[in-house]
Amino acid sequence: MVKKRACVFISGSGTNLRSIIKNSREYNFPVNIKLVISNQKHADGINFAKKFSIPHIILNYNRTKFEKIATKLLLEKKINLLCLAGFMKVLSKKFIRNFKGNIINIHPSLLPKYKGLNTFNRVLSDGEKNTGCTVHFVEEKLDSGKIIVKKRVSINKDDSPEKLKKKVQIEEYKAYSIAIRKIYSKN
Ligand code: GAR
């Protein structure tokens, strides 16, 4: 199997990155990670790239410079799929248009509900009974592209935002790998 070439953009702890790396080591997983880019100097996630000897770079610049360098690297490394995994910078319309159809993101809610930030606090204060995560294609409008996979978790009365985040993240790790497999499965 000829694997596609993926890049992962991160900003923080990188636990989704770790999960994608682990999955990518299976012989029948459709992608290998060829590059990790962090826009934050101290993103812990970069350590997973180091640990697994994956080329990585920190681009702690304004959006224009970040995107200029990132675009060059994505083209040089012939990247087929760009995975946003806890990447907290909003990409420009131009950048998204350049790689359209090849950028996916994981969002901590059941889209189209709760786009944007602080999803766990909002879900709890609205008294929702369920929440979850969504992997979707990235379109120019924030958190709005075609949905690939959703995973649901139920909310307990004593769930705090932190507890809920942990529960949702367990589902995120499964959702991301299911989504990547789905993209490359034959129709
Ligand atoms: C994940 O829970 C992801 O859903 C969220 O950031 C977390 C990153 O965790 N993404 C967003 O909020 C994007 N709007 P990680 O760095 O440990 O993978």
XYZ file of N, CA and C and ligand atoms in Angstrom:
579
model
N 0.848 -1.206 0.000
C 0.000 0.000 0.000
C 0.882 1.254 0.000
N 0.640 2.128 -0.992
C 1.399 3.386 -1.002
C 0.642 4.378 -0.141
N 1.278 4.772 0.939
C 0.586 5.665 1.862
C 0.638 7.108 1.378
N -0.439 7.852 1.652
C -0.461 9.288 1.378
C 0.410 10.002 2.406
N 0.766 11.223 2.072
C 1.695 11.976 2.917
C 0.924 13.051 3.677
N 0.967 12.965 5.018
C 0.188 13.907 5.834
C 1.087 14.851 6.620
N 0.532 16.030 6.880
C 1.177 16.991 7.777
C 0.164 17.305 8.869
N 0.631 17.505 10.092
C -0.274 17.862 11.186
C 0.125 19.231 11.737
N -0.861 20.123 11.848
C -0.651 21.434 12.479
C -1.155 21.342 13.916
N -0.345 21.778 14.865
C -0.750 21.757 16.277
C -0.464 23.124 16.927
N -1.063 23.331 18.109
C -0.739 24.530 18.899
C -0.463 24.197 20.354
N -0.812 22.962 20.790
C -0.754 22.697 22.231
C -0.249 21.322 22.587
N -1.075 20.606 23.381
C -0.587 19.367 23.981
C -0.382 18.237 22.969
N -1.074 18.276 21.855
C -0.782 17.328 20.767
C -1.205 15.894 21.029
N -2.229 15.706 21.874
C -2.620 14.309 22.127
C -3.318 13.699 20.904
N -3.994 14.533 20.117
C -4.546 14.003 18.852
C -3.422 13.645 17.893
N -2.382 14.473 17.862
C -1.212 14.159 17.031
C -0.640 12.794 17.443
N -0.473 12.606 18.763
C 0.081 11.328 19.242
C -0.765 10.153 18.746
N -2.065 10.318 18.809
C -2.949 9.241 18.384
C -2.832 8.993 16.866
N -2.744 10.060 16.084
C -2.609 9.873 14.625
C -1.265 9.204 14.315
N -0.215 9.616 15.029
C 1.108 8.990 14.801
C 1.003 7.492 15.067
N 0.398 7.141 16.206
C 0.308 5.713 16.565
C -0.460 4.943 15.506
N -1.579 5.511 15.039
C -2.361 4.835 14.000
C -1.572 4.697 12.708
N -0.798 5.735 12.396
C -0.087 5.750 11.113
C 0.992 4.673 11.054
N 1.315 4.113 12.206
C 2.338 3.067 12.211
C 1.760 1.706 11.838
N 0.433 1.629 11.756
C -0.175 0.377 11.293
C -0.001 0.291 9.784
N 0.294 -0.911 9.296
C 0.663 -1.030 7.882
C -0.481 -0.636 6.944
N -1.733 -0.821 7.405
C -2.840 -0.523 6.485
C -3.506 0.829 6.750
N -2.879 1.660 7.573
C -3.422 3.011 7.776
C -3.027 3.846 6.558
N -3.955 4.639 6.006
C -3.678 5.242 4.680
C -2.656 6.379 4.635
N -2.237 6.928 5.772
C -1.266 8.027 5.692
C -0.060 7.797 6.606
N 1.036 8.396 6.195
C 2.207 8.550 7.058
C 2.368 10.028 7.352
N 2.834 10.351 8.546
C 3.019 11.775 8.864
C 4.437 12.172 8.495
N 4.524 13.110 7.577
C 5.822 13.519 7.046
C 6.290 14.843 7.634
N 5.396 15.539 8.336
C 5.752 16.849 8.867
C 4.764 17.253 9.964
N 5.319 17.869 11.022
C 4.475 18.460 12.078
C 4.868 19.919 12.198
N 3.862 20.783 12.187
C 4.135 22.217 12.341
C 3.365 22.744 13.554
N 4.084 23.446 14.437
C 3.432 24.120 15.564
C 3.569 25.620 15.373
N 2.507 26.337 15.696
C 2.614 27.796 15.641
C 2.973 28.355 17.018
N 3.136 27.464 17.990
C 3.469 27.894 19.363
C 4.818 27.334 19.772
N 5.642 28.221 20.314
C 6.997 27.826 20.736
C 6.994 26.666 21.716
N 6.077 26.744 22.704
C 6.153 25.772 23.796
C 5.082 24.680 23.709
N 4.624 24.401 22.514
C 3.603 23.356 22.363
C 4.210 22.007 22.737
N 3.633 21.373 23.774
C 4.169 20.067 24.214
C 4.105 19.027 23.110
N 3.118 19.169 22.243
C 2.912 18.183 21.177
C 4.134 17.967 20.300
N 4.977 18.955 20.210
C 6.155 18.835 19.343
C 7.044 17.670 19.827
N 6.959 17.377 21.126
C 7.745 16.262 21.679
C 7.340 14.907 21.097
N 6.071 14.779 20.702
C 5.656 13.514 20.075
C 6.321 13.372 18.705
N 6.437 14.498 17.987
C 7.121 14.448 16.685
C 8.579 14.046 16.909
N 9.207 14.649 17.927
C 10.611 14.321 18.232
C 10.741 12.846 18.564
N 9.866 12.388 19.463
C 9.947 11.004 19.942
C 9.847 9.998 18.795
N 9.014 10.314 17.812
C 8.813 9.370 16.703
C 9.637 9.755 15.462
N 10.612 10.648 15.675
C 11.517 11.073 14.584
C 10.790 11.577 13.336
N 9.785 12.381 13.562
C 9.043 12.979 12.440
C 9.552 14.415 12.265
N 9.875 14.821 11.041
C 10.331 16.193 10.834
C 9.321 17.196 11.413
N 9.835 18.201 12.115
C 8.922 19.149 12.779
C 9.550 20.528 12.797
N 8.678 21.515 12.887
C 9.184 22.887 12.901
C 8.203 23.771 13.683
N 8.767 24.765 14.356
C 7.925 25.744 15.048
C 7.917 27.008 14.214
N 6.725 27.464 13.857
C 6.590 28.705 13.076
C 5.790 29.695 13.915
N 6.478 30.349 14.825
C 5.808 31.251 15.755
C 5.807 32.689 15.177
N 5.025 32.860 14.100
C 5.015 34.142 13.375
C 3.584 34.627 13.180
N 3.457 35.807 12.614
C 2.115 36.276 12.270
C 1.562 35.396 11.140
N 0.265 35.546 10.882
C -0.374 34.606 9.959
C 0.250 34.616 8.564
N 0.575 35.800 8.067
C 1.113 35.880 6.707
C 2.419 35.112 6.586
N 3.320 35.349 7.545
C 4.620 34.670 7.486
C 4.457 33.166 7.763
N 3.601 32.847 8.732
C 3.341 31.432 9.041
C 2.892 30.708 7.770
N 1.903 31.287 7.090
C 1.322 30.595 5.931
C 2.297 30.533 4.758
N 3.115 31.556 4.614
C 4.077 31.570 3.511
C 5.074 30.410 3.679
N 5.612 30.284 4.893
C 6.604 29.219 5.126
C 5.922 27.847 5.095
N 4.747 27.764 5.722
C 4.042 26.474 5.770
C 3.702 26.009 4.352
N 3.239 26.913 3.498
C 2.882 26.547 2.121
C 4.093 25.972 1.392
N 5.219 26.639 1.557
C 6.445 26.182 0.895
C 6.789 24.750 1.356
N 6.697 24.528 2.665
C 7.041 23.207 3.208
C 6.057 22.134 2.744
N 4.780 22.479 2.722
C 3.761 21.496 2.306
C 3.996 21.083 0.850
N 4.376 22.045 0.024
C 4.623 21.732 -1.391
C 5.913 20.931 -1.537
N 6.958 21.383 -0.860
C 8.247 20.677 -0.926
C 8.105 19.216 -0.517
N 7.321 18.991 0.544
C 7.187 17.620 1.073
C 6.062 16.845 0.401
N 5.468 17.465 -0.632
C 4.399 16.811 -1.400
C 3.292 16.242 -0.488
N 2.833 17.112 0.403
C 1.811 16.688 1.363
C 0.454 16.561 0.679
N -0.229 15.428 0.931
C -1.549 15.199 0.355
C -2.676 15.608 1.303
N -2.420 15.462 2.606
C -3.495 15.718 3.585
C -2.941 16.545 4.735
N -3.624 17.637 5.037
C -3.244 18.480 6.171
C -4.272 18.294 7.283
N -3.791 17.827 8.438
C -4.676 17.569 9.576
C -4.475 18.656 10.629
N -5.538 19.373 10.960
C -5.453 20.347 12.048
C -5.866 19.614 13.316
N -4.982 19.647 14.320
C -5.243 18.885 15.546
C -4.948 19.788 16.745
N -5.987 20.493 17.191
C -5.785 21.461 18.266
C -4.978 22.650 17.772
N -5.161 22.983 16.491
C -4.447 24.132 15.903
C -5.351 25.347 16.080
N -4.867 26.335 16.845
C -5.754 27.395 17.291
C -5.619 28.706 16.520
N -4.973 28.652 15.359
C -4.877 29.857 14.540
C -5.909 29.719 13.410
N -6.593 30.816 13.096
C -7.546 30.751 11.990
C -6.784 30.958 10.684
N -6.904 30.000 9.770
C -6.173 30.085 8.498
C -6.884 31.047 7.538
N -6.099 31.682 6.683
C -6.689 32.652 5.744
C -7.489 31.934 4.664
N -8.414 32.681 4.056
C -9.224 32.118 2.962
C -8.310 31.661 1.833
N -7.254 32.459 1.571
C -6.340 32.140 0.470
C -5.649 30.792 0.727
N -5.153 30.604 1.941
C -4.465 29.357 2.291
C -5.435 28.177 2.134
N -6.647 28.347 2.637
C -7.632 27.249 2.575
C -7.974 26.934 1.120
N -8.116 27.978 0.298
C -8.423 27.765 -1.132
C -7.296 26.977 -1.812
N -6.049 27.308 -1.460
C -4.893 26.621 -2.052
C -4.901 25.120 -1.816
N -5.364 24.729 -0.623
C -5.313 23.296 -0.254
C -6.717 22.706 -0.114
N -7.674 23.345 -0.767
C -9.077 22.976 -0.571
C -9.350 21.488 -0.822
N -10.138 20.919 0.067
C -10.473 19.501 -0.073
C -9.426 18.605 0.567
N -8.325 19.211 1.003
C -7.232 18.416 1.579
C -6.876 18.850 2.998
N -7.737 19.643 3.601
C -7.494 20.048 4.994
C -8.660 19.546 5.835
N -8.332 18.868 6.947
C -9.386 18.432 7.866
C -9.072 18.928 9.262
N -10.126 19.007 10.086
C -9.974 19.569 11.436
C -10.802 18.738 12.402
N -10.363 18.727 13.666
C -11.208 18.125 14.705
C -11.716 19.234 15.615
N -13.022 19.173 15.883
C -13.648 20.216 16.705
C -14.368 19.551 17.883
N -14.225 20.128 19.094
C -14.804 19.475 20.274
C -16.282 19.791 20.511
N -17.118 19.505 19.541
C -18.577 19.577 19.722
C -19.207 18.791 18.585
N -20.511 18.598 18.695
C -21.236 17.941 17.604
C -21.674 19.037 16.635
N -20.828 19.318 15.659
C -21.158 20.390 14.697
C -22.438 20.009 13.946
N -23.274 20.954 13.557
C -23.038 22.403 13.551
C -23.280 23.108 14.886
N -23.533 22.330 15.948
C -23.736 22.995 17.238
C -22.394 23.388 17.846
N -22.371 24.488 18.537
C -21.202 24.950 19.310
C -19.920 25.099 18.496
N -20.026 25.885 17.435
C -18.807 26.278 16.707
C -17.997 27.198 17.612
N -16.722 27.384 17.302
C -15.908 28.357 18.044
C -15.300 27.792 19.314
N -15.015 28.678 20.254
C -14.229 28.305 21.440
C -15.111 27.967 22.647
N -14.470 27.495 23.713
C -15.127 27.207 25.002
C -16.359 26.318 24.868
N -16.256 25.301 24.060
C -17.438 24.473 23.789
C -17.950 23.764 25.049
N -17.017 23.300 25.904
C -17.470 22.505 27.062
C -18.260 23.361 28.050
N -17.788 24.572 28.320
C -18.523 25.483 29.212
C -19.908 25.787 28.652
N -19.964 26.024 27.347
C -21.248 26.407 26.748
C -22.244 25.250 26.750
N -21.711 24.055 26.461
C -22.569 22.870 26.439
C -23.160 22.631 27.837
N -22.310 22.771 28.866
C -22.764 22.532 30.235
C -23.753 23.606 30.678
N -23.465 24.860 30.363
C -24.385 25.884 30.850
C -25.714 25.861 30.098
N -25.735 25.230 28.929
C -27.018 25.068 28.214
C -27.775 23.826 28.678
N -27.177 23.055 29.594
C -27.849 21.865 30.101
C -28.011 20.755 29.070
N -27.084 20.684 28.119
C -27.168 19.630 27.093
C -26.995 18.243 27.727
N -27.610 17.264 27.107
C -27.496 15.886 27.619
C -26.353 15.134 26.920
N -25.989 15.614 25.737
C -24.928 14.977 24.950
C -24.027 16.032 24.348
N -22.786 15.635 24.109
C -21.929 16.434 23.251
C -20.990 15.462 22.544
N -19.859 15.947 22.040
C -18.968 15.028 21.349
C -17.943 15.778 20.528
N -17.553 15.159 19.433
C -16.549 15.794 18.587
C -16.895 15.526 17.124
N -16.299 16.334 16.270
C -16.569 16.233 14.831
C -15.267 16.398 14.064
N -15.036 15.513 13.101
C -13.942 15.730 12.151
C -14.593 16.181 10.846
N -14.097 17.284 10.302
C -14.733 17.863 9.103
C -13.686 18.447 8.161
N -14.067 18.577 6.908
C -13.209 19.286 5.959
C -13.219 20.770 6.314
N -12.093 21.425 6.076
C -11.994 22.851 6.404
C -12.404 23.676 5.189
N -13.397 24.523 5.420
C -13.879 25.458 4.402
C -13.534 26.859 4.875
N -13.798 27.828 4.000
C -13.434 29.193 4.367
C -14.192 29.687 5.602
N -15.434 29.238 5.770
C -16.199 29.648 6.960
C -15.838 28.738 8.138
N -15.597 29.341 9.296
C -15.102 28.610 10.470
C -16.023 27.441 10.889
N -15.421 26.263 11.099
C -16.125 25.075 11.618
C -17.370 24.711 10.796
N -17.300 24.904 9.485
C -18.501 24.752 8.666
C -18.397 23.756 7.520
N -17.232 23.149 7.302
C -17.080 22.270 6.134
C -17.792 20.938 6.295
N -17.776 20.182 5.212
C -18.471 18.880 5.171
C -17.993 17.968 6.316
N -18.954 17.362 6.983
C -18.628 16.508 8.134
C -18.224 15.112 7.673
N -17.141 14.605 8.267
C -16.655 13.263 7.910
C -17.083 12.253 8.979
N -16.851 12.587 10.230
C -17.193 11.688 11.342
C -17.614 12.508 12.558
N -18.638 12.011 13.266
C -18.988 12.600 14.566
C -18.991 11.483 15.598
N -18.586 11.797 16.825
C -18.673 10.825 17.929
C -19.359 11.520 19.093
N -20.293 10.806 19.706
C -21.111 11.393 20.755
C -20.688 10.883 22.136
N -20.763 11.730 23.157
C -20.625 11.255 24.546
C -21.802 11.806 25.340
N -22.229 11.042 26.368
C -23.316 11.589 27.172
C -22.748 12.389 28.331
N -23.511 13.381 28.733
C -23.055 14.287 29.793
C -23.713 13.875 31.111
N -22.897 13.691 32.147
C -23.436 13.363 33.466
C -23.641 14.651 34.267
N -24.500 14.541 35.261
C -24.810 15.734 36.087
C -23.566 16.328 36.732
N -22.621 15.457 37.120
C -21.442 15.975 37.835
C -20.258 16.258 36.901
N -20.487 16.307 35.613
C -19.378 16.607 34.689
C -18.962 18.075 34.793
N -17.666 18.285 34.937
C -17.103 19.641 34.868
C -16.583 19.808 33.440
N -16.239 21.039 33.034
C -15.659 21.205 31.699
C -14.426 20.323 31.511
N -13.608 20.190 32.557
C -12.373 19.391 32.457
C -12.700 17.900 32.262
N -13.685 17.413 33.063
C -14.078 15.997 32.951
C -14.636 15.716 31.560
N -15.454 16.643 31.099
C -16.082 16.472 29.795
C -15.029 16.475 28.688
N -14.060 17.360 28.824
C -12.989 17.425 27.819
C -12.272 16.077 27.727
N -11.982 15.489 28.899
C -11.291 14.181 28.900
C -12.118 13.125 28.188
N -13.424 13.117 28.493
C -14.301 12.107 27.870
C -14.366 12.316 26.356
N -14.486 13.591 25.958
C -14.597 13.885 24.521
C -13.285 13.550 23.812
N -12.169 13.830 24.471
C -10.884 13.578 23.801
C -10.662 12.093 23.521
N -11.152 11.240 24.407
C -11.030 9.796 24.147
C -11.735 9.453 22.826
N -12.872 10.090 22.608
C -13.603 9.860 21.347
C -12.902 10.534 20.171
N -12.245 11.666 20.441
C -11.533 12.369 19.354
C -10.475 11.465 18.722
N -9.744 10.743 19.578
C -8.658 9.915 19.050
C -9.212 8.870 18.088
N -10.379 8.304 18.451
C -10.996 7.300 17.557
C -11.506 8.009 16.298
N -12.167 9.142 16.493
C -12.809 9.838 15.366
C -11.779 10.237 14.315
N -10.616 10.713 14.767
C -9.642 11.200 13.783
C -9.158 10.066 12.887
N -8.890 8.911 13.491
C -8.374 7.830 12.647
C -9.475 7.258 11.756
N -10.697 7.209 12.269
C -11.814 6.737 11.418
C -11.966 7.686 10.230
N -11.865 8.978 10.491
C -12.043 9.975 9.422
C -10.969 9.815 8.342
N -9.726 9.636 8.769
C -8.644 9.515 7.780
C -8.826 8.238 6.957
N -9.195 7.167 7.624
C -9.456 5.911 6.877
C -10.605 6.113 5.890
N -11.636 6.827 6.332
C -12.828 7.024 5.499
C -12.493 7.826 4.235
N -11.659 8.851 4.397
C -11.304 9.695 3.245
C -10.666 8.853 2.140
N -9.842 7.889 2.542
C -9.105 7.119 1.539
C -9.693 5.741 1.265
N -10.875 5.479 1.855
C -11.464 4.175 1.545
C -12.123 4.297 0.167
N -12.164 3.191 -0.545
C -12.707 3.258 -1.924
C -14.198 3.482 -1.853
N -14.597 4.703 -2.129
C -16.001 5.153 -2.153
C -16.831 4.446 -1.101
C -8.791 19.042 21.051
O -9.702 18.672 22.038
C -9.489 19.657 19.856
O -10.781 19.200 19.682
C -9.502 21.115 20.210
O -8.285 21.348 20.869
C -7.900 20.159 21.576
C -6.445 19.916 21.305
O -5.931 18.868 22.051
N -9.623 21.902 19.028
C -10.271 23.063 18.972
O -10.796 23.561 19.928
C -10.270 23.703 17.599
N -11.204 24.781 17.558
P -4.566 18.177 21.657
O -3.571 19.303 21.356
O -4.168 17.414 22.887
O -4.819 17.304 20.475
